[in-house]
JSON list of C-alpha atoms in Angstrom, two decimals:
[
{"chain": "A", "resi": 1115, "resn": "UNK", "atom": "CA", "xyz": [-8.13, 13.88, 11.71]},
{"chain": "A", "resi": 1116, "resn": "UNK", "atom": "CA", "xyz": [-8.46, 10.28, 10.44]},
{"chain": "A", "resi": 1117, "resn": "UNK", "atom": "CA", "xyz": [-9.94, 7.25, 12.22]},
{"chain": "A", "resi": 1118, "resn": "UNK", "atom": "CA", "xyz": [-7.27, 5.26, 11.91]},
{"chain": "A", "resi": 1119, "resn": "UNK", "atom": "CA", "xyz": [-3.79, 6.72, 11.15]},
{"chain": "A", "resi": 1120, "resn": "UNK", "atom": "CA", "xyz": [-1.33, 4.47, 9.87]},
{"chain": "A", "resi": 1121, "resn": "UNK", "atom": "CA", "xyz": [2.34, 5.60, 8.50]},
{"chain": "A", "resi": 1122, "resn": "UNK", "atom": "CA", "xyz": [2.80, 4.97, 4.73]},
{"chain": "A", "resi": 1123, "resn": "UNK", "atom": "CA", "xyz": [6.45, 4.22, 4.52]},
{"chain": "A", "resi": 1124, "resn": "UNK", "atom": "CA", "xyz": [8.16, 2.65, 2.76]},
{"chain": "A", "resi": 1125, "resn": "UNK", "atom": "CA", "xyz": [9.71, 1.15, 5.16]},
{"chain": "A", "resi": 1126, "resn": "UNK", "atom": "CA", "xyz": [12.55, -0.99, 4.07]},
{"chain": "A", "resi": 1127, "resn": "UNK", "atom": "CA", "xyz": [14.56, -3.59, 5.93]},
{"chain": "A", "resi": 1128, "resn": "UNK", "atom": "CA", "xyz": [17.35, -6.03, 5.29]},
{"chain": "A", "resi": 1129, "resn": "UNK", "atom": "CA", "xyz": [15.94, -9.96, 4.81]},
{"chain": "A", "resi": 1130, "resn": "UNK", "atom": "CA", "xyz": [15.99, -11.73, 8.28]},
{"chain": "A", "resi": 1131, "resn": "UNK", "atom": "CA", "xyz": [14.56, -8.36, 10.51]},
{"chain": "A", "resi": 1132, "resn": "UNK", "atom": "CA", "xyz": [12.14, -7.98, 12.78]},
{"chain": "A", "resi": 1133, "resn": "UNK", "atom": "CA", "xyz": [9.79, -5.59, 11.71]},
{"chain": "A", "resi": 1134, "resn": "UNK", "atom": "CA", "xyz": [6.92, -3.20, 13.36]},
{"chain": "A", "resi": 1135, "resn": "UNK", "atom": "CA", "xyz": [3.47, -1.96, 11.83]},
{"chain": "A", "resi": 1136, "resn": "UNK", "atom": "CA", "xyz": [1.38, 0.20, 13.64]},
{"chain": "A", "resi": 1137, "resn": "UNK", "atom": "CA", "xyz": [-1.66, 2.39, 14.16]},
{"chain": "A", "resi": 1138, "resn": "UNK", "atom": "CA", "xyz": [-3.61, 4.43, 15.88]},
{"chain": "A", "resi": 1139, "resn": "UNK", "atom": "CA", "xyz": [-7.23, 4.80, 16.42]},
{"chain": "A", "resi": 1140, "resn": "UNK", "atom": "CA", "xyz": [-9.23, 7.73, 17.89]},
{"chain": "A", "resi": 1141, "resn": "UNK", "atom": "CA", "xyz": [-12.80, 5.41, 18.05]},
{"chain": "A", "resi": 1142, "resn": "UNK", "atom": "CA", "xyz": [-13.09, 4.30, 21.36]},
{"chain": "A", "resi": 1143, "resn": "UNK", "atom": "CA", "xyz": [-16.17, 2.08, 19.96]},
{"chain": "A", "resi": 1144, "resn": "UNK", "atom": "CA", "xyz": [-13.59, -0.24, 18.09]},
{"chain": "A", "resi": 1145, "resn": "UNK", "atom": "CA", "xyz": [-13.60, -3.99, 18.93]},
{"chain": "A", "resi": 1146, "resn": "UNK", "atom": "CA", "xyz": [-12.42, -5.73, 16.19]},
{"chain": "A", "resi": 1147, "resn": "UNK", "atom": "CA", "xyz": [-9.17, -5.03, 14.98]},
{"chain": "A", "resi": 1148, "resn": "UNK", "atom": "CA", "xyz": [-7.30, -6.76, 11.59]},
{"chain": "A", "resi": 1149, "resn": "UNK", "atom": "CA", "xyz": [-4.51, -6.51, 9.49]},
{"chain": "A", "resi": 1150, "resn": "UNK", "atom": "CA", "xyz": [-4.59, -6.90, 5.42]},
{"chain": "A", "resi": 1151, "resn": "UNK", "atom": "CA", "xyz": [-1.97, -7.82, 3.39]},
{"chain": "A", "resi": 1152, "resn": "UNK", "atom": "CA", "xyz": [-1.82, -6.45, -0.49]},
{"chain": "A", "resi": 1153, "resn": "UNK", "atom": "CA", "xyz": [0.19, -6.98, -2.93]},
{"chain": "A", "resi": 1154, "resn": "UNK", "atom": "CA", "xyz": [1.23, -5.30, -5.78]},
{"chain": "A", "resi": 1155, "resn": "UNK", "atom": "CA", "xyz": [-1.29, -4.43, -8.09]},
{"chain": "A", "resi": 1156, "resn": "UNK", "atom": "CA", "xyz": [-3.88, -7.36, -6.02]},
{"chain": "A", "resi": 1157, "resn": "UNK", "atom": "CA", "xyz": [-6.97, -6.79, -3.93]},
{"chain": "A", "resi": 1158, "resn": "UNK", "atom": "CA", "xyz": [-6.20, -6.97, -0.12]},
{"chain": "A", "resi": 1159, "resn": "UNK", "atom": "CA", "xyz": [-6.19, -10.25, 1.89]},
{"chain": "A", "resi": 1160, "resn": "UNK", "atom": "CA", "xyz": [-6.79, -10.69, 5.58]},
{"chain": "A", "resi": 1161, "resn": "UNK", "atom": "CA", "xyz": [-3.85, -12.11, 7.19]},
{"chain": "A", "resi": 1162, "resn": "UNK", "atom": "CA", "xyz": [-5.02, -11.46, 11.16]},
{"chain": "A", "resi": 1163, "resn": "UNK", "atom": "CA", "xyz": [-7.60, -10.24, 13.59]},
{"chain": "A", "resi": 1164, "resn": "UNK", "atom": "CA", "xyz": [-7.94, -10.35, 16.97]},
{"chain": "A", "resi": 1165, "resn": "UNK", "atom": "CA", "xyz": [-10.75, -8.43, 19.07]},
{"chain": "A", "resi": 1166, "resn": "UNK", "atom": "CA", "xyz": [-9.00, -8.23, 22.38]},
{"chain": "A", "resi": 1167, "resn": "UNK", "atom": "CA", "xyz": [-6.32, -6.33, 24.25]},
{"chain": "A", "resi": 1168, "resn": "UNK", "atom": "CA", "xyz": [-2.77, -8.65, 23.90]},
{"chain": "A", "resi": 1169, "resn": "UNK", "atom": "CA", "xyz": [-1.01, -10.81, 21.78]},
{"chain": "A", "resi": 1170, "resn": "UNK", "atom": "CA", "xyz": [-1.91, -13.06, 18.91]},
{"chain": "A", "resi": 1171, "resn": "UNK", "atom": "CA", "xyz": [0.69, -15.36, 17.42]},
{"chain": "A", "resi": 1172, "resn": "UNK", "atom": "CA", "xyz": [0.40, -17.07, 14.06]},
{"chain": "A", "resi": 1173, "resn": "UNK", "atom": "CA", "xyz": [3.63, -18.00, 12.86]},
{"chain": "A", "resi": 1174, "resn": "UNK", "atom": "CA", "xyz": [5.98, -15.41, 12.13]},
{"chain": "A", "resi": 1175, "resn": "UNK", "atom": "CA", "xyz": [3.45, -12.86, 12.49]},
{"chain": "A", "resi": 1176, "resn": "UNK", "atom": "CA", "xyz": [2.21, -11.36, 16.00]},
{"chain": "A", "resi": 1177, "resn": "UNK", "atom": "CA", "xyz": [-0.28, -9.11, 16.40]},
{"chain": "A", "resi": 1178, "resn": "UNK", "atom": "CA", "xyz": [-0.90, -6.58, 18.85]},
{"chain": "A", "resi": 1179, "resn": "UNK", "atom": "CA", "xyz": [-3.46, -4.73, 20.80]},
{"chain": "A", "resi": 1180, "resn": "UNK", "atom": "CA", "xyz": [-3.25, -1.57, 23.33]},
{"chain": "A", "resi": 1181, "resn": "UNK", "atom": "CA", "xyz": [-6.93, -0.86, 23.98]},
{"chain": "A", "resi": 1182, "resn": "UNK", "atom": "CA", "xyz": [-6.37, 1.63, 26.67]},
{"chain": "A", "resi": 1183, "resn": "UNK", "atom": "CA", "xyz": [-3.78, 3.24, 24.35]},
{"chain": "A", "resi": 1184, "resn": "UNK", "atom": "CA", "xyz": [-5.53, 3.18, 21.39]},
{"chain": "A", "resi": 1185, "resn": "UNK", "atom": "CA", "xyz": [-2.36, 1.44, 19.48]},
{"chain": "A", "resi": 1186, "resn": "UNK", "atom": "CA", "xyz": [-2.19, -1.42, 17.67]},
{"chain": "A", "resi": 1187, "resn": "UNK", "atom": "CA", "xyz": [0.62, -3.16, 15.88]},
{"chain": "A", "resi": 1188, "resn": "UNK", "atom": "CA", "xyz": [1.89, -6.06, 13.35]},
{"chain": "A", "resi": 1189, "resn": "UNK", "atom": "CA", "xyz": [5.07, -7.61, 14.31]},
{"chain": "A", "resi": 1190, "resn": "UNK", "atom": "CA", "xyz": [6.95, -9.92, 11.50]},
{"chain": "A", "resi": 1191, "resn": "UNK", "atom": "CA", "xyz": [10.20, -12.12, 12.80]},
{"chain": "A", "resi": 1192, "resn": "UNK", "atom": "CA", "xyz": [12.68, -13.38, 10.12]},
{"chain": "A", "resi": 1193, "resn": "UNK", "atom": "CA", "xyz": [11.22, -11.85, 7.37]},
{"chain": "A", "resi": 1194, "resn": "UNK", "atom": "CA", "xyz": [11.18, -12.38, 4.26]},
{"chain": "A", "resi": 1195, "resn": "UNK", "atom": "CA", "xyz": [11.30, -10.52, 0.34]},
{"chain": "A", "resi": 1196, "resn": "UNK", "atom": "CA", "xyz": [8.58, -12.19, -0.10]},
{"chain": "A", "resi": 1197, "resn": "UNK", "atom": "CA", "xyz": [7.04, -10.18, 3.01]},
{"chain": "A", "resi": 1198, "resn": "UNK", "atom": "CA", "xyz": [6.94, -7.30, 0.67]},
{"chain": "A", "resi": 1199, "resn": "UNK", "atom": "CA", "xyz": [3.92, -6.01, 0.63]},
{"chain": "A", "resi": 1200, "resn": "UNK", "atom": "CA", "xyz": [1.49, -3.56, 1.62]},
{"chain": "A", "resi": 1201, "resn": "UNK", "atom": "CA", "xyz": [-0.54, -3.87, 4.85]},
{"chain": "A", "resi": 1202, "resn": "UNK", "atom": "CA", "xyz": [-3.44, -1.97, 6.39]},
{"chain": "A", "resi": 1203, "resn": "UNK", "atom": "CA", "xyz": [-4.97, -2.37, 9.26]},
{"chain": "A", "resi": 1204, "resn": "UNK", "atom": "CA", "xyz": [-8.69, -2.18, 9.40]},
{"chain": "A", "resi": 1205, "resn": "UNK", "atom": "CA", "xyz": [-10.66, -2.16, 12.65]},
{"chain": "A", "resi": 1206, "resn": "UNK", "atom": "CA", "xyz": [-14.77, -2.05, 13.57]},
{"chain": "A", "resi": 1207, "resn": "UNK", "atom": "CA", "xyz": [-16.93, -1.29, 16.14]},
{"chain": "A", "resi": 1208, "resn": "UNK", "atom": "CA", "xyz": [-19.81, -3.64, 16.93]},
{"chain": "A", "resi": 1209, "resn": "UNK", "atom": "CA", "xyz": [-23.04, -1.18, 15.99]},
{"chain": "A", "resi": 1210, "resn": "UNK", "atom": "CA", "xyz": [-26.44, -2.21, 15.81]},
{"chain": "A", "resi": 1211, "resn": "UNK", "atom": "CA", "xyz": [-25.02, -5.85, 14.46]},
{"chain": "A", "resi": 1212, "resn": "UNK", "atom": "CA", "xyz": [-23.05, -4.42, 11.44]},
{"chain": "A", "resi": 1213, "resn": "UNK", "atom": "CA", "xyz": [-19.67, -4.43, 10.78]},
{"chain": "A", "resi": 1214, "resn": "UNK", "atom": "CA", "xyz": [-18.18, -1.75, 8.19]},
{"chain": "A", "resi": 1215, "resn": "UNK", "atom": "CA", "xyz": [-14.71, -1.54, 8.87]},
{"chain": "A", "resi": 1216, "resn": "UNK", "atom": "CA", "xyz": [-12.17, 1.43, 8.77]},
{"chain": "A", "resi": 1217, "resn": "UNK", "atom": "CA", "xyz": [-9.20, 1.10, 7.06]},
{"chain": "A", "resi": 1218, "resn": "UNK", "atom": "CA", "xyz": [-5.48, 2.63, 7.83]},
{"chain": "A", "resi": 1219, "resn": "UNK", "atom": "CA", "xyz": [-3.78, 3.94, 4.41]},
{"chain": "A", "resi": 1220, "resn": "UNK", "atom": "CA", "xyz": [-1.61, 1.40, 4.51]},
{"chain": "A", "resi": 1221, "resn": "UNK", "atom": "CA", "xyz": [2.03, 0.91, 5.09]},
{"chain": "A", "resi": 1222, "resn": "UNK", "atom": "CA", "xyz": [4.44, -0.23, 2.27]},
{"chain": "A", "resi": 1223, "resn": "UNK", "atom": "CA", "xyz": [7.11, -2.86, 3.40]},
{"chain": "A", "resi": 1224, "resn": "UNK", "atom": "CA", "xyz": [9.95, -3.72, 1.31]},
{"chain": "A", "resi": 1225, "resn": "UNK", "atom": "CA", "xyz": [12.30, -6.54, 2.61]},
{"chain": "A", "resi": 1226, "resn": "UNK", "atom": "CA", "xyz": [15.29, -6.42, 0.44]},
{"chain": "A", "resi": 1227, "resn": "UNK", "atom": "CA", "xyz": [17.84, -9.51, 0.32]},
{"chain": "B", "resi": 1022, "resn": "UNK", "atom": "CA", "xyz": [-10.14, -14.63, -3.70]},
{"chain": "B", "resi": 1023, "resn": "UNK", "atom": "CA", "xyz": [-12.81, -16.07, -2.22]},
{"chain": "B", "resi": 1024, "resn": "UNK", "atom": "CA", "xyz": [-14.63, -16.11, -5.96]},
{"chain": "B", "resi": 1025, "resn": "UNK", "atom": "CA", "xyz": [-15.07, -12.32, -6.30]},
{"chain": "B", "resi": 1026, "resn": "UNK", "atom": "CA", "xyz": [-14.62, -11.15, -9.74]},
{"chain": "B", "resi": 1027, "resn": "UNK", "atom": "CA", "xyz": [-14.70, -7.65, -11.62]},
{"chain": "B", "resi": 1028, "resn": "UNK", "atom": "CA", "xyz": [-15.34, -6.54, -14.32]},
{"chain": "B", "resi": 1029, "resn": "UNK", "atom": "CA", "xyz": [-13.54, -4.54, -16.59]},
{"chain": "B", "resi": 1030, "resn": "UNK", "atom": "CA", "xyz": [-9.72, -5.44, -15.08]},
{"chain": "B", "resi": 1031, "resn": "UNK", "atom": "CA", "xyz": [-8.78, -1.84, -17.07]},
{"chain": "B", "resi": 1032, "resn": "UNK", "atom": "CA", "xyz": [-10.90, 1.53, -18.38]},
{"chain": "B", "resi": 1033, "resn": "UNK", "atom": "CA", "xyz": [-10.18, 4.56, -20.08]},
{"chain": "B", "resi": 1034, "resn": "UNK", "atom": "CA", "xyz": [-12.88, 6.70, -20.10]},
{"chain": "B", "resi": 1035, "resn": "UNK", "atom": "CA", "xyz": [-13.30, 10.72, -21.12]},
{"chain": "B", "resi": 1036, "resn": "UNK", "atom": "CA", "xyz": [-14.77, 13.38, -19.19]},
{"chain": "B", "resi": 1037, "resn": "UNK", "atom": "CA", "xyz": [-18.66, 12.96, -18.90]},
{"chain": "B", "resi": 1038, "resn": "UNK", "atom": "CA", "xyz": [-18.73, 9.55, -20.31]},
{"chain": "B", "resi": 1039, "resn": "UNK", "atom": "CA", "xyz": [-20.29, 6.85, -18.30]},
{"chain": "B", "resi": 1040, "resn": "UNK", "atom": "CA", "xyz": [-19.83, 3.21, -17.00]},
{"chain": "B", "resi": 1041, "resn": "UNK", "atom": "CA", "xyz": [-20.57, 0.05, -15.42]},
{"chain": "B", "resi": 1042, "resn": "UNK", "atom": "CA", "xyz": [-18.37, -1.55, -13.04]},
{"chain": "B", "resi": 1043, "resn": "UNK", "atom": "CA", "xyz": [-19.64, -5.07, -12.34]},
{"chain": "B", "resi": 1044, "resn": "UNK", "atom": "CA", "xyz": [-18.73, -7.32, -8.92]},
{"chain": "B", "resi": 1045, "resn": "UNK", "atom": "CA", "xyz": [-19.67, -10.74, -8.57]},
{"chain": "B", "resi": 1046, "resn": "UNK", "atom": "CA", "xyz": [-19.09, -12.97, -6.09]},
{"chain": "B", "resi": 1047, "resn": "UNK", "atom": "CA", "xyz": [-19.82, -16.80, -6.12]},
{"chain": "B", "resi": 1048, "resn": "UNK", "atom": "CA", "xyz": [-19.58, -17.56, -2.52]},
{"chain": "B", "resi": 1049, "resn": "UNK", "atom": "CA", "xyz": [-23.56, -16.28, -1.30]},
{"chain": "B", "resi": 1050, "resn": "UNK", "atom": "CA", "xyz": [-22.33, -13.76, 0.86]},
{"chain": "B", "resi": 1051, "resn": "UNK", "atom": "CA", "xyz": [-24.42, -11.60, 2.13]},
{"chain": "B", "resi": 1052, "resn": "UNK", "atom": "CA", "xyz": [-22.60, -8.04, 2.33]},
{"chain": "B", "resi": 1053, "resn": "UNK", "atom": "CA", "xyz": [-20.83, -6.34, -0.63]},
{"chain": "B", "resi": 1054, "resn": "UNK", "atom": "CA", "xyz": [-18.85, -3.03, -0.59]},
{"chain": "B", "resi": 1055, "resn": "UNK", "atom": "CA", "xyz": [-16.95, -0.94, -3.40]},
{"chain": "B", "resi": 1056, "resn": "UNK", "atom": "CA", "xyz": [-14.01, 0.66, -1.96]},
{"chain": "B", "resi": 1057, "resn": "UNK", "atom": "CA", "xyz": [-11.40, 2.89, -4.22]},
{"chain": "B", "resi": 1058, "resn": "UNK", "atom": "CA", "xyz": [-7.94, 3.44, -3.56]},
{"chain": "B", "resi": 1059, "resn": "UNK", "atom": "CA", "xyz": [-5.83, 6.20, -3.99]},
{"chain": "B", "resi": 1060, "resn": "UNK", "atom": "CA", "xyz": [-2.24, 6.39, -3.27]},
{"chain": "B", "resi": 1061, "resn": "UNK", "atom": "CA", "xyz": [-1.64, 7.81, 0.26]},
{"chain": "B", "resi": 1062, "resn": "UNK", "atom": "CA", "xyz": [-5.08, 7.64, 1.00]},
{"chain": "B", "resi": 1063, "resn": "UNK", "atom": "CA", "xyz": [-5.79, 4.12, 2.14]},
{"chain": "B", "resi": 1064, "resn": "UNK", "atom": "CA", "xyz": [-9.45, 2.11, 1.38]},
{"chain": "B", "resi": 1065, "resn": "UNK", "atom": "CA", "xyz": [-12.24, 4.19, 1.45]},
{"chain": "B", "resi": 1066, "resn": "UNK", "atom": "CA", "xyz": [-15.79, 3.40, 1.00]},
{"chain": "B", "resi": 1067, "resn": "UNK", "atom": "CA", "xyz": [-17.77, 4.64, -1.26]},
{"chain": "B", "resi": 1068, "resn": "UNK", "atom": "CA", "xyz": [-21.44, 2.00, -1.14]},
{"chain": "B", "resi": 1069, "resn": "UNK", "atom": "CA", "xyz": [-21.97, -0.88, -0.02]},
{"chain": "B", "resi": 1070, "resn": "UNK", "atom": "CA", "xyz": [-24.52, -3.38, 0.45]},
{"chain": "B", "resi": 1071, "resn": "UNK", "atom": "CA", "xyz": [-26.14, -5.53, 3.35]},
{"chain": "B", "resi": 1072, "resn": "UNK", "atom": "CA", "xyz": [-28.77, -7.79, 1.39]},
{"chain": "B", "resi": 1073, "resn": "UNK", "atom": "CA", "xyz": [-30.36, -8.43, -1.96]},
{"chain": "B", "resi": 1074, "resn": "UNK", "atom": "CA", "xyz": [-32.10, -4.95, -2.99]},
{"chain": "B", "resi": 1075, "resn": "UNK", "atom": "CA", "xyz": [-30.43, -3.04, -0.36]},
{"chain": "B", "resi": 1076, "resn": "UNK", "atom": "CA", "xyz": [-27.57, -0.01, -0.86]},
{"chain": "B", "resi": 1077, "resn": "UNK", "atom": "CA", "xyz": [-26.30, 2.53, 1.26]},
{"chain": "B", "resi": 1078, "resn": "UNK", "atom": "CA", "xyz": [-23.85, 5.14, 1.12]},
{"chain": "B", "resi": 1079, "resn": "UNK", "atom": "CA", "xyz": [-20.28, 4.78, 2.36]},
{"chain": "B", "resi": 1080, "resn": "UNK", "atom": "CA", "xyz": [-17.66, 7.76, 2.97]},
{"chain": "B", "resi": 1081, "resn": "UNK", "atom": "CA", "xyz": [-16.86, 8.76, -0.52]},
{"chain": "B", "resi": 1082, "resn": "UNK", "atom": "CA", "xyz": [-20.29, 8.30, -2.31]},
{"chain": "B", "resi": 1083, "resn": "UNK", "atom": "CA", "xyz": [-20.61, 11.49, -4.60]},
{"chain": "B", "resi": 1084, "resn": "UNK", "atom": "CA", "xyz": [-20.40, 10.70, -8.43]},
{"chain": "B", "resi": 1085, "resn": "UNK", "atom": "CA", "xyz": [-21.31, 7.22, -7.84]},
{"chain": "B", "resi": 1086, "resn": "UNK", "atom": "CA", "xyz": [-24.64, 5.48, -7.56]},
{"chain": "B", "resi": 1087, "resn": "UNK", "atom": "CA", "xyz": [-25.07, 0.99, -7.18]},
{"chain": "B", "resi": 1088, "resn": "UNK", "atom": "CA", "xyz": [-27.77, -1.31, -7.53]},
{"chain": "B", "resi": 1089, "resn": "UNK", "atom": "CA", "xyz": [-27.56, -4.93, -5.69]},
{"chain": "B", "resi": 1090, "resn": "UNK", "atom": "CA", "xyz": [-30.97, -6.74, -8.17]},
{"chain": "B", "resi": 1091, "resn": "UNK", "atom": "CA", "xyz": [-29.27, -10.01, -7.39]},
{"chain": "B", "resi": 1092, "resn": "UNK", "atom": "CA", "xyz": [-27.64, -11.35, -4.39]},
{"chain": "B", "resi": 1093, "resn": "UNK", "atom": "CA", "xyz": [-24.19, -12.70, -6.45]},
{"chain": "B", "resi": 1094, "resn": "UNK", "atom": "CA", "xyz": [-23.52, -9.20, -8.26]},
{"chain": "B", "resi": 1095, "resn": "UNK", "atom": "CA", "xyz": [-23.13, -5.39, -6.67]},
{"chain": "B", "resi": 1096, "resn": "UNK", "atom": "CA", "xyz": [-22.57, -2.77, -9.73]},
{"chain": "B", "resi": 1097, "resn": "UNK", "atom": "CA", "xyz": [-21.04, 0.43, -8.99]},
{"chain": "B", "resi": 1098, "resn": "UNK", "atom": "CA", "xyz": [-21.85, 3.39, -11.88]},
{"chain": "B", "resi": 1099, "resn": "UNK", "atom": "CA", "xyz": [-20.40, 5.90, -13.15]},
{"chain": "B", "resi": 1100, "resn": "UNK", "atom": "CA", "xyz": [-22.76, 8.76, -14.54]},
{"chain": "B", "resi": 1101, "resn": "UNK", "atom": "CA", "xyz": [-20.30, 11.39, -15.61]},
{"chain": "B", "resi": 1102, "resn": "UNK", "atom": "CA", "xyz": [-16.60, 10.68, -15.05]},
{"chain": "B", "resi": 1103, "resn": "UNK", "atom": "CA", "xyz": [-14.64, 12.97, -13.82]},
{"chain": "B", "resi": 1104, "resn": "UNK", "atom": "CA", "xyz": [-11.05, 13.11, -13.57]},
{"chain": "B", "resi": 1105, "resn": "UNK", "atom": "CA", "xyz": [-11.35, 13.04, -9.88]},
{"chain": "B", "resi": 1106, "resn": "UNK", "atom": "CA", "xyz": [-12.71, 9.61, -9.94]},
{"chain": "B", "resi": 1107, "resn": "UNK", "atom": "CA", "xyz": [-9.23, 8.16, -11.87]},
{"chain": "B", "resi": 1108, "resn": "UNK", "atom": "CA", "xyz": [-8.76, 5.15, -9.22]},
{"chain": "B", "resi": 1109, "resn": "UNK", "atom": "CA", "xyz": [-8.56, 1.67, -8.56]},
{"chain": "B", "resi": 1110, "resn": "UNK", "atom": "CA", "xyz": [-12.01, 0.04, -8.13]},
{"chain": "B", "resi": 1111, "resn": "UNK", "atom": "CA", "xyz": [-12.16, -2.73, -5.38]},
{"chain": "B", "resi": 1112, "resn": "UNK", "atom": "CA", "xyz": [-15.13, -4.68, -4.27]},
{"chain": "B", "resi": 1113, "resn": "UNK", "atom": "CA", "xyz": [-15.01, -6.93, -1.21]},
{"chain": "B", "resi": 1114, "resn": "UNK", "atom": "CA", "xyz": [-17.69, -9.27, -0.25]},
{"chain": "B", "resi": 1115, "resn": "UNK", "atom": "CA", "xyz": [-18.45, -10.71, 3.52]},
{"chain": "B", "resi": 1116, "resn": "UNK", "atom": "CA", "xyz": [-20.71, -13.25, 4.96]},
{"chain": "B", "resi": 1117, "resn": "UNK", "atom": "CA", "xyz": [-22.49, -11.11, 7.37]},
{"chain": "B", "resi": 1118, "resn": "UNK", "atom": "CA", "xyz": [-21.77, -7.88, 9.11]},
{"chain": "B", "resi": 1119, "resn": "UNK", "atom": "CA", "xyz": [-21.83, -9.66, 12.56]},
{"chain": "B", "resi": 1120, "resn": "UNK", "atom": "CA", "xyz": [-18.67, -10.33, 14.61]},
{"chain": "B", "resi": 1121, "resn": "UNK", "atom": "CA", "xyz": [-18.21, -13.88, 14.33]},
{"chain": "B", "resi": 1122, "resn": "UNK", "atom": "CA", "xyz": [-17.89, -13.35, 10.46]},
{"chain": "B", "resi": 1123, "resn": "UNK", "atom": "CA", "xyz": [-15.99, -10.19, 9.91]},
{"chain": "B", "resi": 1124, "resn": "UNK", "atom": "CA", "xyz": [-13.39, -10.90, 6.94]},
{"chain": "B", "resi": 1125, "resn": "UNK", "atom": "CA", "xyz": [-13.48, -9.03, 3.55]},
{"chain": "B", "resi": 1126, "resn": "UNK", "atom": "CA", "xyz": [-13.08, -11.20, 0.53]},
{"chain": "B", "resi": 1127, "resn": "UNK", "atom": "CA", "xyz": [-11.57, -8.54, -2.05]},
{"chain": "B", "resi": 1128, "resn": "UNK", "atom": "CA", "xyz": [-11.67, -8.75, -5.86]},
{"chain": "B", "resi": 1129, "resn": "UNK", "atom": "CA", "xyz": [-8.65, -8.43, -8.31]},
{"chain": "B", "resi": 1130, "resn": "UNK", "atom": "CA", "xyz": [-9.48, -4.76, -8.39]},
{"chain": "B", "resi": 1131, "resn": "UNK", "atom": "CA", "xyz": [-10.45, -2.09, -11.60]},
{"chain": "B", "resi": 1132, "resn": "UNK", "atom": "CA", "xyz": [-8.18, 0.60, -12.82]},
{"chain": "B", "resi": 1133, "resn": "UNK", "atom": "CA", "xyz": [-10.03, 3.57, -14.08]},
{"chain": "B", "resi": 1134, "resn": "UNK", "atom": "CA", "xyz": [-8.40, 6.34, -15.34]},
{"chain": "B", "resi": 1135, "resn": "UNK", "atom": "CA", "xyz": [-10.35, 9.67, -16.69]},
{"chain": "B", "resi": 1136, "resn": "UNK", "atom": "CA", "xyz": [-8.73, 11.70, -18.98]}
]
């Protein structure tokens, strides 16, 4: 069993839905928890962290912790074909001052007009 | 992204042939990692680097070795490609490893394919 699980879609939505990424995560240790966004055929780009249980708002985006439920999740309001995309979440513990993170496989959104 | 670069952008290479896939980054970071990707199968390590002259091994590290000589480039080599190894290539650099300076800078990404 992985790390991190993350579904890899697609999952594909009409333009203007709300839309839910998640994973799950089996390493208590883990503090630090992100999401990536990739695009087709580009490298990965950080598009939120957050290294506490709760919400975090940026925009359209809103991201998600459950510590005690080992869950964490992406939410995306109103969005957008251009929203299509890849993401992974990635998420660290804090050991002996390094950071090496583990990454979901990714989930494949398509937002379709 | 960040001003990492790689090089090749595309490979073809045969079975047992060998290569050099070169990372640099322009930003004096401080960590460096090669990841691959596979579809359905996510990021996954295979080196990475914390400092000038220092490598270690990440989750997938068999068939590959890397050298860090200088700070601003991490090379990742192949010895004897296999087929196995057909892939995309990315490298990522970071500041630090410590918290308050987590996020991955990712480069355009290599596509190897072994035939």
């Amino acid at each position: 069993q992985k790390e991190v699980e993350q579904d890899p879609g697609p999952l594909s939505v009409p333009e203007g839905a709300i839309v839910s990424l998640n994973c799950t995560y089996s390493n208590s240790a883990f503090q630090y928890f992100m999401w990536y966004r990739q695009y087709s055929r580009k490298g990965p780009e950080l598009l939120m962290y957050t290294y506490s249980s709760g919400n975090k708002e940026d925009g359209r985006f809103t991201a998600q912790v459950d510590k005690s439920s080992k869950y964490i999740s992406l939410f995306i309001r109103d969005s957008q074909p251009s929203d299509s995309a890849t993401y992974l979440c990635a998420m660290s513990p804090l050991s002996g001052g390094s950071y090496i993170p583990t990454f979901g496989r990714g989930t494949s959104l398509i937002v379709h007009p | 992204n960040a001003g990492v670069t790689q090089t090749p952008k595309f490979r073809v290479l045969k079975t047992g042939q060998s290569m050099t896939l070169l990372c640099a980054q322009d930003t004096n970071h401080e960590y460096m990692y090669w990841y691959r990707q596979d579809p359905g199968m996510g990021l996954r390590l295979i080196h990475y680097s914390v400092g000038e002259g220092t490598t270690a091994k990440g989750e997938v590290p068999d068939g590959y070795n890397v050298s860090r000589l200088k700070k601003q480039n991490f090379l990742l080599g192949l010895e004897s490609a296999a087929p196995s190894q057909t892939s995309v290539y990315f490298c990522a650099s970071s500041q630090d490893g410590l918290a308050d300076d987590y996020e991955q800078y990712f480069g355009p990404g290599t596509r190897l394919t072994v035939t």
